[in-house]
Short mmCIF file of C-alpha atoms in Angstrom, two decimals:
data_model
loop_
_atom_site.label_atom_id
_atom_site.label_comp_id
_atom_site.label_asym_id
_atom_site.label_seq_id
_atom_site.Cartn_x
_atom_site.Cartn_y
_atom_site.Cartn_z
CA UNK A 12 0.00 0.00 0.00
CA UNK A 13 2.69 2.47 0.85
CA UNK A 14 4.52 1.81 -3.03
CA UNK A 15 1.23 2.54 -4.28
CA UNK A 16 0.59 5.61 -2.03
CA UNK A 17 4.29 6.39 -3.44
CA UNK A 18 2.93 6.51 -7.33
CA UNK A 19 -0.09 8.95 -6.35
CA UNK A 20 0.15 12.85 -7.54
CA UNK A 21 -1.45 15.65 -5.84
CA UNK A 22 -1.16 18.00 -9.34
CA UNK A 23 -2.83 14.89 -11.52
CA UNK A 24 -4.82 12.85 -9.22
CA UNK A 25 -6.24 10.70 -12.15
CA UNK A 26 -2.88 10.12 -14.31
CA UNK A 27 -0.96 10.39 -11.44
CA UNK A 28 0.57 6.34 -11.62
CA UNK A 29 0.32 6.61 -15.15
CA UNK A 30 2.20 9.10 -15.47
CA UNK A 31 4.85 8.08 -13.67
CA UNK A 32 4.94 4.47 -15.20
CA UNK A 33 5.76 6.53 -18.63
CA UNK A 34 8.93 8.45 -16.84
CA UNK A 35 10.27 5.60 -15.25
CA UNK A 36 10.47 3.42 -18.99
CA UNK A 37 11.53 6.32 -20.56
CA UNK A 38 8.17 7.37 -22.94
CA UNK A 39 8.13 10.78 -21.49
CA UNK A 40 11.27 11.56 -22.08
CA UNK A 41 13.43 13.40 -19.00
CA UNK A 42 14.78 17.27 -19.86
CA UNK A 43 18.52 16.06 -18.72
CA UNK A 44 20.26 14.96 -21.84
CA UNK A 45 22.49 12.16 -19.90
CA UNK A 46 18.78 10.63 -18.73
CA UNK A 47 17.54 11.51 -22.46
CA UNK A 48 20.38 9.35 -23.98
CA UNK A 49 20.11 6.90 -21.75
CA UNK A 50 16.39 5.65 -22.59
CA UNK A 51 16.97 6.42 -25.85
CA UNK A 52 20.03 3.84 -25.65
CA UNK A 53 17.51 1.44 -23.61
CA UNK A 54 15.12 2.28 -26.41
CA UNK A 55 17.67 1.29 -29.24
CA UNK A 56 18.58 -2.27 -27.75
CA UNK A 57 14.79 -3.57 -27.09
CA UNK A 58 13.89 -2.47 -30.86
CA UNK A 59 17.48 -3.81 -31.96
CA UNK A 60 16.21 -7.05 -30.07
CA UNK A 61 12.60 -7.38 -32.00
CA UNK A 62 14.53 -7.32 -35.05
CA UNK A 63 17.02 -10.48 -34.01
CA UNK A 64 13.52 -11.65 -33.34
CA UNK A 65 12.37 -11.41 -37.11
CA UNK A 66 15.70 -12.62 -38.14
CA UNK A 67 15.15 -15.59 -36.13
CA UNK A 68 11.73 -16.67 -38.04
CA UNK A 69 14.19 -17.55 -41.30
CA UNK A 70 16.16 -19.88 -38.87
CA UNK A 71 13.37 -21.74 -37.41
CA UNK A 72 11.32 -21.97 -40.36
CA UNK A 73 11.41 -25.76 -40.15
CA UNK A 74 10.47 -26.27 -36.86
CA UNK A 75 6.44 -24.93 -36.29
CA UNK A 76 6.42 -25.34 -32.44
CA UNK A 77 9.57 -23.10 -32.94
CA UNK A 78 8.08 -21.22 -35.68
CA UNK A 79 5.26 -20.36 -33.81
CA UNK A 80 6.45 -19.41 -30.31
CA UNK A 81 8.78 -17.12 -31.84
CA UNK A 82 5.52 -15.42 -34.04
CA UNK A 83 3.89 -14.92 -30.86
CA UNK A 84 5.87 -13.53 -29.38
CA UNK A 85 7.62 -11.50 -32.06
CA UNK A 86 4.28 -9.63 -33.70
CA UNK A 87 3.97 -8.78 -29.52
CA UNK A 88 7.04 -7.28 -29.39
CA UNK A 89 6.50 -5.47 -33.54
CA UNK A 90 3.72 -3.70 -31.84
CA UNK A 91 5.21 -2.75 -28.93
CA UNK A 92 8.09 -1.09 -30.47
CA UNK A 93 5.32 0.68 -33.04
CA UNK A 94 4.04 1.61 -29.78
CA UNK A 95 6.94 3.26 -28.31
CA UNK A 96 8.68 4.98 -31.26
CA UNK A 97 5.01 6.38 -32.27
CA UNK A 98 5.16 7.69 -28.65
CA UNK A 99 8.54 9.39 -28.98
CA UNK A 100 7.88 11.05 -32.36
CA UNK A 101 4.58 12.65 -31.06
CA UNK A 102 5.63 13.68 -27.88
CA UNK A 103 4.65 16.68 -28.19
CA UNK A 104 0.22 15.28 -29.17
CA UNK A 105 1.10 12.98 -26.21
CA UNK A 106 1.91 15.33 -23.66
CA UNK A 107 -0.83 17.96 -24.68
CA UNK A 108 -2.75 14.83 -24.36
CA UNK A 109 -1.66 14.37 -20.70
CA UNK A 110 -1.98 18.27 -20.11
CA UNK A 111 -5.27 18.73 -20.86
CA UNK A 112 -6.61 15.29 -19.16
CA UNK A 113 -4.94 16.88 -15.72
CA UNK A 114 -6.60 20.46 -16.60
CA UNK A 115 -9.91 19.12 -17.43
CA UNK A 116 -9.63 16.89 -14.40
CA UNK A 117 -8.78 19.25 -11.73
CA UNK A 118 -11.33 21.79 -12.94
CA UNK A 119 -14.58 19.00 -12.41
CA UNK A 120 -12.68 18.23 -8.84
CA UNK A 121 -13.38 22.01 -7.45
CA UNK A 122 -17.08 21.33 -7.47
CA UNK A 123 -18.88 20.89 -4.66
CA UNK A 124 -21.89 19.25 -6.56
CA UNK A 125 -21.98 15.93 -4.41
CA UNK A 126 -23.13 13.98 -7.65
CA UNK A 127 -20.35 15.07 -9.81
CA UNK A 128 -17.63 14.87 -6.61
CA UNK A 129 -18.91 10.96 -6.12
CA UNK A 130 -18.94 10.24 -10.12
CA UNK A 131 -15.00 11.56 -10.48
CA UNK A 132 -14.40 9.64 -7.25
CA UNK A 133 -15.91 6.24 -9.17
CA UNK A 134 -13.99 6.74 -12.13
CA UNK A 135 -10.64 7.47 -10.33
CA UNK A 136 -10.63 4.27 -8.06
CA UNK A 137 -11.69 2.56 -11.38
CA UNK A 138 -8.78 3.88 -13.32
CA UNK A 139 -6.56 2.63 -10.23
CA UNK A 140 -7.71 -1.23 -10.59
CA UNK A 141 -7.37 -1.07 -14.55
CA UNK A 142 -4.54 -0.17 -13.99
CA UNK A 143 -3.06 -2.24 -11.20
CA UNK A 144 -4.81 -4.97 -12.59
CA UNK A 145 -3.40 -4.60 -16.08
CA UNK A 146 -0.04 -4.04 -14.63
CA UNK A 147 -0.17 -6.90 -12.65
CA UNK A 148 -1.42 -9.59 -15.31
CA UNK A 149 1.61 -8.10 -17.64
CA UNK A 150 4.39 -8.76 -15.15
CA UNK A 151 2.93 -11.96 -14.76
CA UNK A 152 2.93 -12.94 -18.40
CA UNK A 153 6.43 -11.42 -17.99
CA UNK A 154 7.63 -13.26 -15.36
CA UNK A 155 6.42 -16.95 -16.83
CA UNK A 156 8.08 -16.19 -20.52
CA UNK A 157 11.46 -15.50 -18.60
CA UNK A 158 10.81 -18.26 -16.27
CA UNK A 159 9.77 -21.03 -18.21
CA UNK A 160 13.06 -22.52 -19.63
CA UNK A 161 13.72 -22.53 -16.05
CA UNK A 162 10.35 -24.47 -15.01
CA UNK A 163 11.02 -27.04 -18.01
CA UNK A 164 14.26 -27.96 -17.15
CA UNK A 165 13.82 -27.96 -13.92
CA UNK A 166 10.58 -30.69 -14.27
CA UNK A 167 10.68 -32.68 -17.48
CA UNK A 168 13.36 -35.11 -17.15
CA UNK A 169 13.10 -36.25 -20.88
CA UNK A 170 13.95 -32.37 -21.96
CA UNK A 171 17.16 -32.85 -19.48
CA UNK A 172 17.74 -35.80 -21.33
CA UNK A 173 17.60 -34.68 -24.66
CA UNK A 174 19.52 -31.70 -23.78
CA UNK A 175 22.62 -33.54 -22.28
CA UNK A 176 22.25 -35.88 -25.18
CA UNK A 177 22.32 -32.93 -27.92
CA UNK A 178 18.58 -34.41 -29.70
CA UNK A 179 17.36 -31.19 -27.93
CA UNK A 180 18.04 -27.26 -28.02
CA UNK A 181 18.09 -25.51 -24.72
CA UNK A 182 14.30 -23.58 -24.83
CA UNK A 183 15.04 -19.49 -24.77
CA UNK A 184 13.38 -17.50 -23.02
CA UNK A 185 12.38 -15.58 -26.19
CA UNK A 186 13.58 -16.81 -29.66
CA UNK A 187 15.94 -14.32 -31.21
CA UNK A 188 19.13 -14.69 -33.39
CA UNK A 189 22.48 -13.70 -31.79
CA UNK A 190 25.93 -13.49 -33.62
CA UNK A 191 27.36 -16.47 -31.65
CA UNK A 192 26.15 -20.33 -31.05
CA UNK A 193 23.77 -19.96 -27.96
CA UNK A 194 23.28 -24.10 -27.82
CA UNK A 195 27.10 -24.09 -25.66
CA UNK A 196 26.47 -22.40 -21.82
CA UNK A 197 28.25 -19.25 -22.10
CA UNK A 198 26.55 -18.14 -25.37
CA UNK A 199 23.08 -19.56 -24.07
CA UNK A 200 23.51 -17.64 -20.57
CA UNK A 201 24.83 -14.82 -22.91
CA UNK A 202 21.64 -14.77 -25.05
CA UNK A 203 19.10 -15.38 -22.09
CA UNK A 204 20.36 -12.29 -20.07
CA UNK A 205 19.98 -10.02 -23.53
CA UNK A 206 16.57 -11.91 -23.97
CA UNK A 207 15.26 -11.17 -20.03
CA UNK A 208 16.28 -7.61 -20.41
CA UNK A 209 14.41 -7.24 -23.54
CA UNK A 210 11.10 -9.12 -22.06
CA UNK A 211 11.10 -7.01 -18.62
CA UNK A 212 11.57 -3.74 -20.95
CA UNK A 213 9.18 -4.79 -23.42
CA UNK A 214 6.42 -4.80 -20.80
CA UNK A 215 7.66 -2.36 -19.31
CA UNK A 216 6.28 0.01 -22.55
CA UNK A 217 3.64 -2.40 -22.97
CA UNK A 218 2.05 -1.73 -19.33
CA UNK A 219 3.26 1.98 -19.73
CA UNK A 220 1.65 2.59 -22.90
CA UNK A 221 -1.32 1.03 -22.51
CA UNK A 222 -2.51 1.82 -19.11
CA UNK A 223 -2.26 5.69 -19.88
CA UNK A 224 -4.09 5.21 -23.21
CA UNK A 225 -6.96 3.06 -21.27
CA UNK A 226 -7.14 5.68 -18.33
CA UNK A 227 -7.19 8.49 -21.19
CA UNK A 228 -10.51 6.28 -22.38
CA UNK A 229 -11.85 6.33 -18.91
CA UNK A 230 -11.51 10.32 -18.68
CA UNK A 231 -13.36 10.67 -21.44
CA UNK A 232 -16.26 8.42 -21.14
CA UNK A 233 -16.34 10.61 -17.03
CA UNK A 234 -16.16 13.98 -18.83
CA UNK A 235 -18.97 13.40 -21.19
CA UNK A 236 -20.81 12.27 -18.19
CA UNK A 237 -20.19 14.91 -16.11
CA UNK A 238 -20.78 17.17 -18.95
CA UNK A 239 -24.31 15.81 -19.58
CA UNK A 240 -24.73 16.87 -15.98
CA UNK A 241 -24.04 20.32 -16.25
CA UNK A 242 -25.75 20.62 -19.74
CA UNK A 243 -29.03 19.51 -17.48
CA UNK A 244 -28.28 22.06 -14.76
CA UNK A 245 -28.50 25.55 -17.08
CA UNK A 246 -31.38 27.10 -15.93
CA UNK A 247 -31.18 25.51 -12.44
CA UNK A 248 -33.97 23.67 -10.72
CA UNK A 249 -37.56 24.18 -10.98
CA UNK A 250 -37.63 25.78 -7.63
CA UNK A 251 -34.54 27.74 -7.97
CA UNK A 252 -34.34 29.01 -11.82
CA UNK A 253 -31.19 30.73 -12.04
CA UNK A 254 -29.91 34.60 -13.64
CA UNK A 255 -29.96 35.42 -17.37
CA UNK A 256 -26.56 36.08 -16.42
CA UNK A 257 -25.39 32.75 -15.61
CA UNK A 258 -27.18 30.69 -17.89
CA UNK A 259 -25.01 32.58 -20.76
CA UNK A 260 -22.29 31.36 -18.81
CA UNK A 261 -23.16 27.97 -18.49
CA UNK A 262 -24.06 27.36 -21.86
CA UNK A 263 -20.89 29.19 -23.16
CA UNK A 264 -18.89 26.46 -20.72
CA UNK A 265 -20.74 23.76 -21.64
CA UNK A 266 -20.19 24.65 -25.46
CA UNK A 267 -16.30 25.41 -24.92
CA UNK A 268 -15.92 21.96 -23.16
CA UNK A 269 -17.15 19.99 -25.79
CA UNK A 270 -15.13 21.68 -28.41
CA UNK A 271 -11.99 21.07 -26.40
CA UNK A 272 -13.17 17.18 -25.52
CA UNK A 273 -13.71 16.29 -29.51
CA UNK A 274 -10.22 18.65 -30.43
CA UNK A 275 -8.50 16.00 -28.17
CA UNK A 276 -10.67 13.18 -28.83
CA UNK A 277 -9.64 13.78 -32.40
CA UNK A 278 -6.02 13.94 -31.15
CA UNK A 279 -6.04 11.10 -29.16
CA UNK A 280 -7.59 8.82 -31.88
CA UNK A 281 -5.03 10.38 -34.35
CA UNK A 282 -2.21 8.99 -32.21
CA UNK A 283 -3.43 5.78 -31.51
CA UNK A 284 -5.20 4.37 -34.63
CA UNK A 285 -2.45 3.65 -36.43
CA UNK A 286 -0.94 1.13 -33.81
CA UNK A 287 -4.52 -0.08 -32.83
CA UNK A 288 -4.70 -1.38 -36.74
CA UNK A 289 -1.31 -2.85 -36.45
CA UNK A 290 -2.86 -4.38 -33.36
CA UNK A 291 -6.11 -5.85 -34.40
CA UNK A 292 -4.15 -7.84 -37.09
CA UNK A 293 -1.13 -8.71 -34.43
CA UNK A 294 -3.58 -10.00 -32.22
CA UNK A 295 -5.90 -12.10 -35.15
CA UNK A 296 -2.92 -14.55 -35.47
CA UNK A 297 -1.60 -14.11 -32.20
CA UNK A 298 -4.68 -15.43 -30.97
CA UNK A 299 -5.13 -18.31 -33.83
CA UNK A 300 -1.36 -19.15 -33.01
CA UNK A 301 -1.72 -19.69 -28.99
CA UNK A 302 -5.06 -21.22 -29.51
CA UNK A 303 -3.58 -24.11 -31.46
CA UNK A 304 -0.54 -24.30 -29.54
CA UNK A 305 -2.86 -25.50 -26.31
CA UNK A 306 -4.26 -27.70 -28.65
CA UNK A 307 -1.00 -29.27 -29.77
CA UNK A 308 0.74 -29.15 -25.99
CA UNK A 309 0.90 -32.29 -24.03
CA UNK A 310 2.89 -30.65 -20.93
CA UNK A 311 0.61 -29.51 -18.83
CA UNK A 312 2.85 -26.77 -17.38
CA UNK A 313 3.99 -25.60 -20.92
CA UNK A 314 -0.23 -25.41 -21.64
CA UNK A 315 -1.09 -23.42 -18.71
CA UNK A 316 2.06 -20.95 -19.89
CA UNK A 317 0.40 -20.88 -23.28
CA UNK A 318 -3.06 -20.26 -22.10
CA UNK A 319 -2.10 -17.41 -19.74
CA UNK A 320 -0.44 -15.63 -22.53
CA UNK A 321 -3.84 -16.19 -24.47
CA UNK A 322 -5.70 -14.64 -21.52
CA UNK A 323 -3.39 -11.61 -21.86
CA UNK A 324 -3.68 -11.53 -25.76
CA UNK A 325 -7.50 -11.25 -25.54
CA UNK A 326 -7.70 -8.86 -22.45
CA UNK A 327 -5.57 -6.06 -23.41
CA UNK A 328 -7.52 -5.89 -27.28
CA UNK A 329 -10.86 -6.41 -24.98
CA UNK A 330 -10.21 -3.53 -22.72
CA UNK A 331 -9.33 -1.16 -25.86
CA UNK A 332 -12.86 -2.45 -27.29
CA UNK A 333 -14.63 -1.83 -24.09
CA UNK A 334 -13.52 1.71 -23.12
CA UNK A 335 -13.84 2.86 -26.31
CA UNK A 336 -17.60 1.33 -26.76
CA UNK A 337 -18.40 3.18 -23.19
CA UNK A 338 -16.90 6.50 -24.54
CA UNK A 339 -18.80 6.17 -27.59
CA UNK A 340 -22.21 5.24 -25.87
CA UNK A 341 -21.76 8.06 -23.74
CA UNK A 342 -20.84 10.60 -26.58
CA UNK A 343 -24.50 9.86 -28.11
CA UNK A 344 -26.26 9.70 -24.44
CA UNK A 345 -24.66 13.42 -23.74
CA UNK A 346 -27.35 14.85 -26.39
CA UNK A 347 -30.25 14.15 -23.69
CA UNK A 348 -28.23 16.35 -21.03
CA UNK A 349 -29.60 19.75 -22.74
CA UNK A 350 -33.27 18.00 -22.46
CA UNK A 351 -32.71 16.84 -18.97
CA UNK A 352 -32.93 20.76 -17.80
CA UNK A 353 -35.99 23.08 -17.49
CA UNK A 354 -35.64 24.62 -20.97
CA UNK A 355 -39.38 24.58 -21.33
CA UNK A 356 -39.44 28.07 -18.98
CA UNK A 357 -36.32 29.57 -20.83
CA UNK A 358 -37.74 30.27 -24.43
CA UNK A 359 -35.38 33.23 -24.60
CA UNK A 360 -32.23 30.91 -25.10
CA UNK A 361 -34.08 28.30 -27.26
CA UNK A 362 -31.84 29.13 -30.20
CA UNK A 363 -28.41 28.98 -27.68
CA UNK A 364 -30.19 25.83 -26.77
CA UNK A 365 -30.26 24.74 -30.13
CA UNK A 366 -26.61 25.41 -31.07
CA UNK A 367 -25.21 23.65 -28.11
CA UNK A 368 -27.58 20.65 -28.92
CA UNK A 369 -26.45 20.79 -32.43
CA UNK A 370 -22.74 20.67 -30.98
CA UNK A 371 -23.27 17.68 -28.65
CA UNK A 372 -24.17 15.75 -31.85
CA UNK A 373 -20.67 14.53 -32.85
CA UNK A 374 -20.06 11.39 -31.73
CA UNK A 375 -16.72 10.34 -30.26
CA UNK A 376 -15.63 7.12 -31.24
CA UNK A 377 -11.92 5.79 -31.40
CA UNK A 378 -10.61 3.63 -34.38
CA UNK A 379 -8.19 0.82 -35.60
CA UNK A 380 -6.98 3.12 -39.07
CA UNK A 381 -9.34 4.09 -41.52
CA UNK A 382 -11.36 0.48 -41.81
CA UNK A 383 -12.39 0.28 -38.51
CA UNK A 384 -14.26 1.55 -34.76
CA UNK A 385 -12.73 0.34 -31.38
CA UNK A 386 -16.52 -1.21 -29.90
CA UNK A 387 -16.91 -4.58 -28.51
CA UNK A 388 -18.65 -5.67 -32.08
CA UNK A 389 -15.12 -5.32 -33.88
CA UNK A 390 -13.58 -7.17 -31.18
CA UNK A 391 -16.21 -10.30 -31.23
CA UNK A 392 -15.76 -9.82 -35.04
CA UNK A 393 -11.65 -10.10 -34.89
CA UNK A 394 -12.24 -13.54 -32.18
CA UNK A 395 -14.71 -14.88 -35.19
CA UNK A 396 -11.50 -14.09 -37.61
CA UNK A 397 -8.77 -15.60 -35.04
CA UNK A 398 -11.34 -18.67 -34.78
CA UNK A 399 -11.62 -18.90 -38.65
CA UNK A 400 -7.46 -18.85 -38.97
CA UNK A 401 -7.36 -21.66 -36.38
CA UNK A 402 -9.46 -24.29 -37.95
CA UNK A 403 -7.56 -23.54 -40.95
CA UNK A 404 -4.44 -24.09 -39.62
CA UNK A 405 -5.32 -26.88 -37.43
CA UNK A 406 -6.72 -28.34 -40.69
CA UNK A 407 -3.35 -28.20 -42.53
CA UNK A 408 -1.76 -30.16 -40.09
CA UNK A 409 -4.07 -33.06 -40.06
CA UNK A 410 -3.62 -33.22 -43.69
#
């Protein structure tokens, strides 16, 4: 409780861990050159690494258990490298991101409307679990990939066997090429140490990355919400109508809100599409590939392995789906704030009414490129596609 305490920010009490996950791998880059060249450097070697991965398809081409471990885990580590360099080049989108997620959030926090105070509280414990949660479910799939060649040699005698024998390679604990024979000790203890640093890095941007994107997701979906509450809250209560005065002012902050929420929406969506397209087709064969693999494995160890990294595969595309469904269903639920007040008594403003109803109309959706929306139908529709791809290449085999 204390390390978590530790990770909390007074000045952005919603991205506050998030943020600081991003400093500590090196996304948001520090001012200090000596710290900036040194996660650049850190950057360098993990994307150096992914390529030794591809390298290592052309040497293991023969060998599908092989073949398809190394995909797996490969196309993983392609998108999380897309993921990170994306980051760097628009740092600047990503920190105005970050900016106005902490301005927007502190302003709703000053309230002292008790619905609005216990809404923001709801959504900020629920950005903590995601988060936690996520973060805790990728250093687990972490910890087994670096710790299974341990686990099998350490409990199949027949793979000790083999391996003293030479019928068997020692199993890495990711498959990547490396300039020197890694099937003798030293280069094997060589390669694993450059492969755990790469895997403990890699998730490193993976949890990072992601977590701050789904947060960002969460923020959204809350302002909307507490937007539509204000919208309904213009001319006051029945009891207690409000001044001309004021009303102006509300509906002139209402209307200024939701031009900044769809600027950054827009924003947002324009930095992460691209790698959420890269993702959904990633994740397709990802998912086809582990899914046969359990099919395939007779070690029961090596199948619960496999199936935990499946249950990471689908939940980190699931969670994208989900938040981004919720911010959409709220974007078209916000037009029924304006409706929700006591315009009927206010004919005076009907036309500012109008305009502000008018503005509430665009929908906020997030996307995978130009082909298709993050909502939980595109995800069911990409497990259909990963389903398809595995009786066809379960098929093939039995042929």
């Amino acid at each position: 409780m204390r390390l978590l305490k530790k990770l909390e920010n007074a000045e952005r009490p919603l991205l506050g861990p998030n943020v600081k996950a991003l400093q500590f791998w090196g996304l948001l880059l520090p001012k200090y050159r000596l710290k900036r060249y040194f996660y650049l450097t850190m950057h360098f070697l993990v994307t150096l690494f992914t390529f030794t991965e591809c390298v290592d398809v052309y040497f293991v081409k023969s060998d599908m258990n092989l073949l398809l471990n190394n995909l797996k885990i490969t196309m993983l580590a392609t998108v999380s490298v897309c993921k990170v360099n994306t980051f760097l080049y628009w740092q600047k989108r990503w920190t105005d991101i970050i900016a106005y997620v902490t301005r927007a959030d502190l302003n709703q926090r000053n309230t002292k409307d008790e619905k609005k105070l216990a809404l923001i509280k709801k959504f900020t414990l629920y950005c903590r679990k995601i988060t936690y949660l996520y973060w805790f479910l990728m250093y687990t799939t972490v910890v087994i990939v670096v710790a299974q060649p341990i686990f099998k040699y350490a409990f199949s005698k027949n793979y000790r066997d083999n391996v003293r024998m030479g019928t068997e390679t020692y199993l890495q604990v990711v498959s990547s090429w490396v300039p020197f024979d890694k099937n003798t000790i030293i280069g094997y203890i060589a390669a694993s140490i450059y492969q755990t640093y790469a895997a403990i890095y890699g998730g490193g941007w993976i949890t990072s990355f992601d977590t701050n994107a789904m947060v960002t997701m969460v923020f959204f979906k809350a302002e909307l919400e507490l937007l539509r509450i204000d919208s309904g809250n213009i001319f006051g209560n029945i009891g207690r109508p409000v001044d001309k005065s004021i009303v102006l002012r509300r509906l002139k902050n209402c209307h200024r809100r939701h031009l900044d929420l769809v600027k950054y929406a827009q924003l947002f969506d324009a930095c992460l599409s691209p790698i959420m397209l890269l993702y959904m087709f990633v994740c397709s064969v990802m998912l086809c590939v582990t899914a046969y693999q359990i099919t395939i494995e007779t070690n029961p160890m090596q199948r619960f392995f496999t199936t935990e990294f499946l249950v990471f595969g689908v939940a980190q595309l699931f969670i994208y789906c989900w938040h981004s469904n919720d911010v959409l269903i709220a974007s078209e639920e916000l037009m029924k704030g304006p409706y929700e007040s006591t315009w009927w008594s206010h004919t005076e403003h009907r036309k500012d009414l109008y305009i502000l109803i008018s503005q509430f109309k665009k929908s906020i959706v997030f996307s995978a490129g130009p082909f298709a929306k993050l909502t939980v139908a595109t995800f069911i529709s990409i497990l259909k596609g990963a389903y398809s791809y595995y009786t066809l290449l379960s098929q093939s085999q039995m042929k």
